Each structure stands twice: as C-alpha cells, then as structure tokens.
Short mmCIF file of C-alpha atoms in Angstrom, two decimals:
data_model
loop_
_atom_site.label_atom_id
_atom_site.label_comp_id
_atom_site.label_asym_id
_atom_site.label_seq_id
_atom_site.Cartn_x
_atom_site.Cartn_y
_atom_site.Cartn_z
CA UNK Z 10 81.17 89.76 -54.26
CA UNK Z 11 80.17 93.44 -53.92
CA UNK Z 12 76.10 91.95 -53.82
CA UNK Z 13 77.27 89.82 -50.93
CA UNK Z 14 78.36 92.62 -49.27
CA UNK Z 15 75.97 94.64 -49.65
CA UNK Z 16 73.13 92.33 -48.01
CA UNK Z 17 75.76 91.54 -45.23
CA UNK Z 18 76.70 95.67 -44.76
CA UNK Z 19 72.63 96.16 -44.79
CA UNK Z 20 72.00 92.94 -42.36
CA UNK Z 21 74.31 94.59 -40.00
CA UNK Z 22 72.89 98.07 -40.55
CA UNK Z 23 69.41 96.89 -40.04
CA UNK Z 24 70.28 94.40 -36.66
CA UNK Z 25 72.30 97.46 -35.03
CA UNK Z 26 69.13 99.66 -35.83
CA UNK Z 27 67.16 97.03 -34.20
CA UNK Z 28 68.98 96.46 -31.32
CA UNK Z 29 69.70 100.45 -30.40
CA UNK Z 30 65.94 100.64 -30.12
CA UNK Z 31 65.22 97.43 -28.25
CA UNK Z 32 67.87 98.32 -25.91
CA UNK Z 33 66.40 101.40 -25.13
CA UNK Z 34 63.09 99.49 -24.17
CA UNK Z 35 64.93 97.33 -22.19
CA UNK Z 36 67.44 99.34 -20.47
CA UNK Z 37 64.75 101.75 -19.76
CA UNK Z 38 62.33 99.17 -18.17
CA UNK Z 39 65.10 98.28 -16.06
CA UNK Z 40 65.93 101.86 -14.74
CA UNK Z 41 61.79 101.47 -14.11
CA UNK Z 42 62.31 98.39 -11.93
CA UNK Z 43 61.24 95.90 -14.82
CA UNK Z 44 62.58 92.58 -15.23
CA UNK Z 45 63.63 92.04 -18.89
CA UNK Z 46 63.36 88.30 -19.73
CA UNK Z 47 64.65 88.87 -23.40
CA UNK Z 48 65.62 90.97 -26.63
CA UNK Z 49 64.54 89.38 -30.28
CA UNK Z 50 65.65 90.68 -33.41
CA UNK Z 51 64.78 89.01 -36.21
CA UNK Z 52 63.96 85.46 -37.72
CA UNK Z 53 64.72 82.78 -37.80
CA UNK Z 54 67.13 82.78 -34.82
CA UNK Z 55 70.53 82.49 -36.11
CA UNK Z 56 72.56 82.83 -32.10
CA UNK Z 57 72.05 84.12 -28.65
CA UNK Z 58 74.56 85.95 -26.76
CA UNK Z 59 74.58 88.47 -23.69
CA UNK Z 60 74.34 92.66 -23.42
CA UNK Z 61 73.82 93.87 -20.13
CA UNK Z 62 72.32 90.80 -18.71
CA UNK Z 63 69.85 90.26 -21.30
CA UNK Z 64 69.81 87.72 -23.77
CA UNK Z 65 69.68 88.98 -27.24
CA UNK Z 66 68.43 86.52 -29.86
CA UNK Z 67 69.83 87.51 -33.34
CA UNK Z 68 68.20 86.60 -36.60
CA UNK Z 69 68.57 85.91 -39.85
CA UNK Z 70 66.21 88.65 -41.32
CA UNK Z 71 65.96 91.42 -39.12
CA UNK Z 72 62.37 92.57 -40.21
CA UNK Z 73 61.07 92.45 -36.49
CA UNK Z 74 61.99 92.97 -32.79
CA UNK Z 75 60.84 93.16 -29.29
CA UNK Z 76 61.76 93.15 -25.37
CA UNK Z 77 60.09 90.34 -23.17
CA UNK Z 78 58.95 91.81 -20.44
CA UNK Z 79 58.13 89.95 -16.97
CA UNK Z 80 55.08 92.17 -16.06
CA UNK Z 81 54.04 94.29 -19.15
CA UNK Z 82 49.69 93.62 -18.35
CA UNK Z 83 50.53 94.57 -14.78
CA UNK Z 84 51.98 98.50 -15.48
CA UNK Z 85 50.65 101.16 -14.79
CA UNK Z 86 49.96 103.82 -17.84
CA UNK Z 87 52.60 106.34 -17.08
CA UNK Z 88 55.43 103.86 -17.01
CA UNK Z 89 54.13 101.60 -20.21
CA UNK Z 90 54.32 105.16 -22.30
CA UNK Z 91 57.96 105.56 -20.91
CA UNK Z 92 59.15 102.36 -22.10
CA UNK Z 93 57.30 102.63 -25.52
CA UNK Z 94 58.79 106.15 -25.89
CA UNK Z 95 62.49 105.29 -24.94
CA UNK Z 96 63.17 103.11 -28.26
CA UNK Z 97 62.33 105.68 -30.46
CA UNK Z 98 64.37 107.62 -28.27
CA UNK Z 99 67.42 105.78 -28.34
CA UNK Z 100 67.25 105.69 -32.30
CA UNK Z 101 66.75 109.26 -32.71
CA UNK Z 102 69.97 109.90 -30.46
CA UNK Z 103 72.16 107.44 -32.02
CA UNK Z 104 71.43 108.65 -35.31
CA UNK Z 105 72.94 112.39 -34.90
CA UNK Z 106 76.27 110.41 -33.31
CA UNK Z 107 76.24 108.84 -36.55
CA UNK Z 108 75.47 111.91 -38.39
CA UNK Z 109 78.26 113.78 -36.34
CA UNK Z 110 80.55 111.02 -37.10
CA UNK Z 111 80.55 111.35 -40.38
CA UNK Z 112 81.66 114.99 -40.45
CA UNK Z 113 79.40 117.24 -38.12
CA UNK Z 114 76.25 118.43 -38.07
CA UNK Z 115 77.81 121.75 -40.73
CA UNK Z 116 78.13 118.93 -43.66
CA UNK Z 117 74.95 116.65 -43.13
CA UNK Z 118 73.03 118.81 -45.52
CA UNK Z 119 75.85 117.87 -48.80
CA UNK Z 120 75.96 114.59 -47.51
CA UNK Z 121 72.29 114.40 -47.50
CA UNK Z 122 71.44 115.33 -51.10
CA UNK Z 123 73.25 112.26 -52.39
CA UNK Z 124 72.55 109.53 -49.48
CA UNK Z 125 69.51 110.69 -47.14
CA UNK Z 126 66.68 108.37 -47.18
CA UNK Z 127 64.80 109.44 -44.46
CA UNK Z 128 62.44 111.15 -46.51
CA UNK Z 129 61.59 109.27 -49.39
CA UNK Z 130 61.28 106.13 -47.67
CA UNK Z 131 58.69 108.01 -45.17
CA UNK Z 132 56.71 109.13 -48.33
CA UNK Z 133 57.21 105.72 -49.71
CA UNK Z 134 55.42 104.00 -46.74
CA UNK Z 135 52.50 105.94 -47.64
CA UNK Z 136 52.60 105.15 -50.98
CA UNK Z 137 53.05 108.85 -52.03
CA UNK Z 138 56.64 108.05 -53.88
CA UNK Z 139 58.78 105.12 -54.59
CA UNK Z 140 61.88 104.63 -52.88
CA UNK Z 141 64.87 106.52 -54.51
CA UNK Z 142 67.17 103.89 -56.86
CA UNK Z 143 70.27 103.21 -56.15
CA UNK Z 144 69.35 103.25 -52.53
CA UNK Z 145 70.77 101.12 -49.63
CA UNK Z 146 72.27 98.34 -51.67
CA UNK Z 147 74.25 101.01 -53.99
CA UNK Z 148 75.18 102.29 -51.15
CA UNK Z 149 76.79 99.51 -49.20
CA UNK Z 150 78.18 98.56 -52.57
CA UNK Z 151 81.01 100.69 -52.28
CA UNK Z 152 80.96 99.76 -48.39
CA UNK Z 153 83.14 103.23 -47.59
CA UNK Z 154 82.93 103.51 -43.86
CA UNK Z 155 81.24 106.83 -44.52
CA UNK Z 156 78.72 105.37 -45.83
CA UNK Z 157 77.85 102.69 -43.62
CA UNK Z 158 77.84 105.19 -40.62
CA UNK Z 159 75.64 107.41 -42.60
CA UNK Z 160 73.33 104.47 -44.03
CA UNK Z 161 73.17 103.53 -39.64
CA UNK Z 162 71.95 107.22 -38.54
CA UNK Z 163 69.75 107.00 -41.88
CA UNK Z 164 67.54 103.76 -40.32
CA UNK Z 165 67.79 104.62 -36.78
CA UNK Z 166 66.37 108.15 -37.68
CA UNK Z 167 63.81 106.33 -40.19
CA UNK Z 168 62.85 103.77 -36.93
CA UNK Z 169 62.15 106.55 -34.50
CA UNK Z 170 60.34 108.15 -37.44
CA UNK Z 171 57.90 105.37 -38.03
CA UNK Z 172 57.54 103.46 -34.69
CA UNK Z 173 55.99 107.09 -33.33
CA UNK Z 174 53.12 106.69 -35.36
CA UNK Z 175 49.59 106.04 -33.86
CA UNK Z 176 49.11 102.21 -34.85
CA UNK Z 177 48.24 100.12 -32.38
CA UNK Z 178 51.52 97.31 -33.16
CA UNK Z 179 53.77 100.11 -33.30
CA UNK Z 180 55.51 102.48 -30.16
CA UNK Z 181 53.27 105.56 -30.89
CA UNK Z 182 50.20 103.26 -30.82
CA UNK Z 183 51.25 101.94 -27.51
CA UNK Z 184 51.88 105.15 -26.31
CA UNK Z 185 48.33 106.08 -26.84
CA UNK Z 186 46.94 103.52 -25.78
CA UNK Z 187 48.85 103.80 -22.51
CA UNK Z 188 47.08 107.43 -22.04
CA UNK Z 189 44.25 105.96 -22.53
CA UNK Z 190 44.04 103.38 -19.83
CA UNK Z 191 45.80 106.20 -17.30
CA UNK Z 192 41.57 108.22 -18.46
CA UNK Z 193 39.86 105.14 -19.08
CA UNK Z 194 41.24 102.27 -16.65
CA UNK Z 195 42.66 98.27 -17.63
CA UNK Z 196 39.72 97.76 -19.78
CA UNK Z 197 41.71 99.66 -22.84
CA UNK Z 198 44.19 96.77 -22.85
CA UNK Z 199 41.52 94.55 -24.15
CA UNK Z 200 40.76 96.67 -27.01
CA UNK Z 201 44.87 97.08 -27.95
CA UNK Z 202 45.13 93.54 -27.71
CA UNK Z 203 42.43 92.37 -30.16
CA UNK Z 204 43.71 95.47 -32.42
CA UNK Z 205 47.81 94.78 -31.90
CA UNK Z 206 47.34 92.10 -34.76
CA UNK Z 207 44.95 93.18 -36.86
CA UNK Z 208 46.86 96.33 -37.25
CA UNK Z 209 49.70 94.15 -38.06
CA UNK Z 210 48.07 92.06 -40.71
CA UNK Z 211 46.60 95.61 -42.23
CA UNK Z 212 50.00 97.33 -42.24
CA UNK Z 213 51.33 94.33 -44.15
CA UNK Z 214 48.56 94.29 -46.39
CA UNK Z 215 48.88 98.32 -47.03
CA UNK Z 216 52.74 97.85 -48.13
CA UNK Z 217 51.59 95.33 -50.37
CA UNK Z 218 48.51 97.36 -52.29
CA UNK Z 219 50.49 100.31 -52.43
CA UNK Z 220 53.26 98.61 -54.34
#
C-alpha cells in the first residue's frame, strides 16, 4: 500500500510541476495575443479536461509536456523568449509558496538538510553524483502533507533549474535561439529545428551513459 502511494503522491507531484510550467507558457502567450490550441502533459493520454479555456491532456507518465501554439514559426524573437522564459518562471514562483507553506522562508534551511533535492539531482544530471537514497519515494512514503508540499516546491524549483539551460529542446535553448534570430533573422529557426531533436535523442542518451 505505502509503494502505491508513493508512485500516486509522486505522479501528482510531477503532473502539478508540469502543468505550473506549461501554464505559464500558455497563460503568458495569451497575455501576448497568442492563441493556445492545447496543454500536454505526459503519455499516454489518460483524460482531457478544461483550465482557463485550454484543454489540458493528462498522462499516464508525466516525463514530458508542451503548449500548442497557433502561430509559434510566425513570432517575432522578443516575444518567443518571453514565452520560453515564463515557464521557468512560473515554477520558480510556485516553489517558494510551497516553501513558505511549509513553515516560512526562517525554517527552509532545517527542512532542507533532510528533504532538499534540488541539488543533488542537478549534480546528478551531470553525472557528478548519484541521486541521494531514500529520495522521493521515501518521501511520499510517509505521505505527511509537509512533505508533499515540500517534495512540489522541490520539482518546480528543480524544473526552472534545468529547463534554463542552453539546449536547444529545452526553455533556455529556445531562449537563445530566439536572440539569435532577433541578430541573425528567420533563417536561425532552421538550424533549432534540425537541432530540437537531436538534442533530444543526445540528452537521452547522456542520462543513460552516465548511469
């Protein structure tokens, strides 16, 4: 029983982390004047339902997301690095009203020396240190509301973290490539989109070796 709750308290932690970044895409795009056709997170698609207008297609592993946008190719640079920026954004903010929720910003450091994962799972994704045991599933174990809340701010805060770097498939990436089509002009889009999925199939490939 507590195994089963455990993958179900890390399902939810992991589809709420997902969808507080998508959402900021897509509420942000449509502050821009975008028209968002649709919010995925995760497969295979389990239901569909509703949030602000937008359909949001929920899946069974929530290992990867992404807004639909109507006109994405037809942007121009400044607003494409807006978009890219505001789901990082959004994760980074809801993370410290988790963190405050939990007690305040005066007790996240003693709460942190037990619980925070930020870190090691940063290092991890280099391959510089392996992820620290009992880790999420321990920790949804005992399924304390304290600990859910804090295990939420831990992968919103580790989201923002990562999707900032400079890969092409990730929000940092598209945030430089947006500056460099607003120096170099449309022909940069060409270039992202032959590297999007290479960088994808490397990044895969790079979790794997390090292992």
């Amino acid at each position: 029983m507590k195994e089963i709750l455990a993958f179900t308290g890390i399902w939810v932690v992991l589809t709420v982390a997902m969808l507080v970044h998508e959402l900021g895409h897509a509420l942000v795009a449509g502050a821009l004047g975008e028209k968002v056709e649709e919010i995925s997170l995760g497969l295979p698609r389990l239901f569909t339902f509703k949030l602000f207008g937008i359909p949001v297609r929920v899946g069974l592993l929530p290992l990867i997301g992404g807004t639909k946008l109507d006109s994405l190719l037809k942007m121009r640079w400044l607003k494409k690095a807006v978009i890219a920026l505001s789901g990082p954004v959004f994760n980074f903010a809801f993370a410290l009203c988790c963190y405050y929720a939990v007690g305040g910003f005066d007790q996240i450091a003693s709460l942190a020396e037990d619980q925070f994962l930020v870190i090691p799972t940063v290092k991890s994704f280099f391959g510089n240190e392996s992820l620290p045991t009992p880790g999420l599933t321990a920790l949804f174990a005992s399924m304390t509301p304290k600990n859910v809340i804090f295990a939420i701010g831990d992968i919103n805060l580790l989201l923002a973290i990562l999707n900032m770097l400079p890969i092409p498939v990730l929000d940092g990436g598209r945030i430089l490539f947006a500056f460099l089509e607003g120096v170099f002009g449309k022909v940069v889009n060409n270039i992202q989109a032959i590297l999007i999925p290479i960088s994808f199939i490397l990044l895969i490939l790079w979790q794997v070796l390090i292992k």
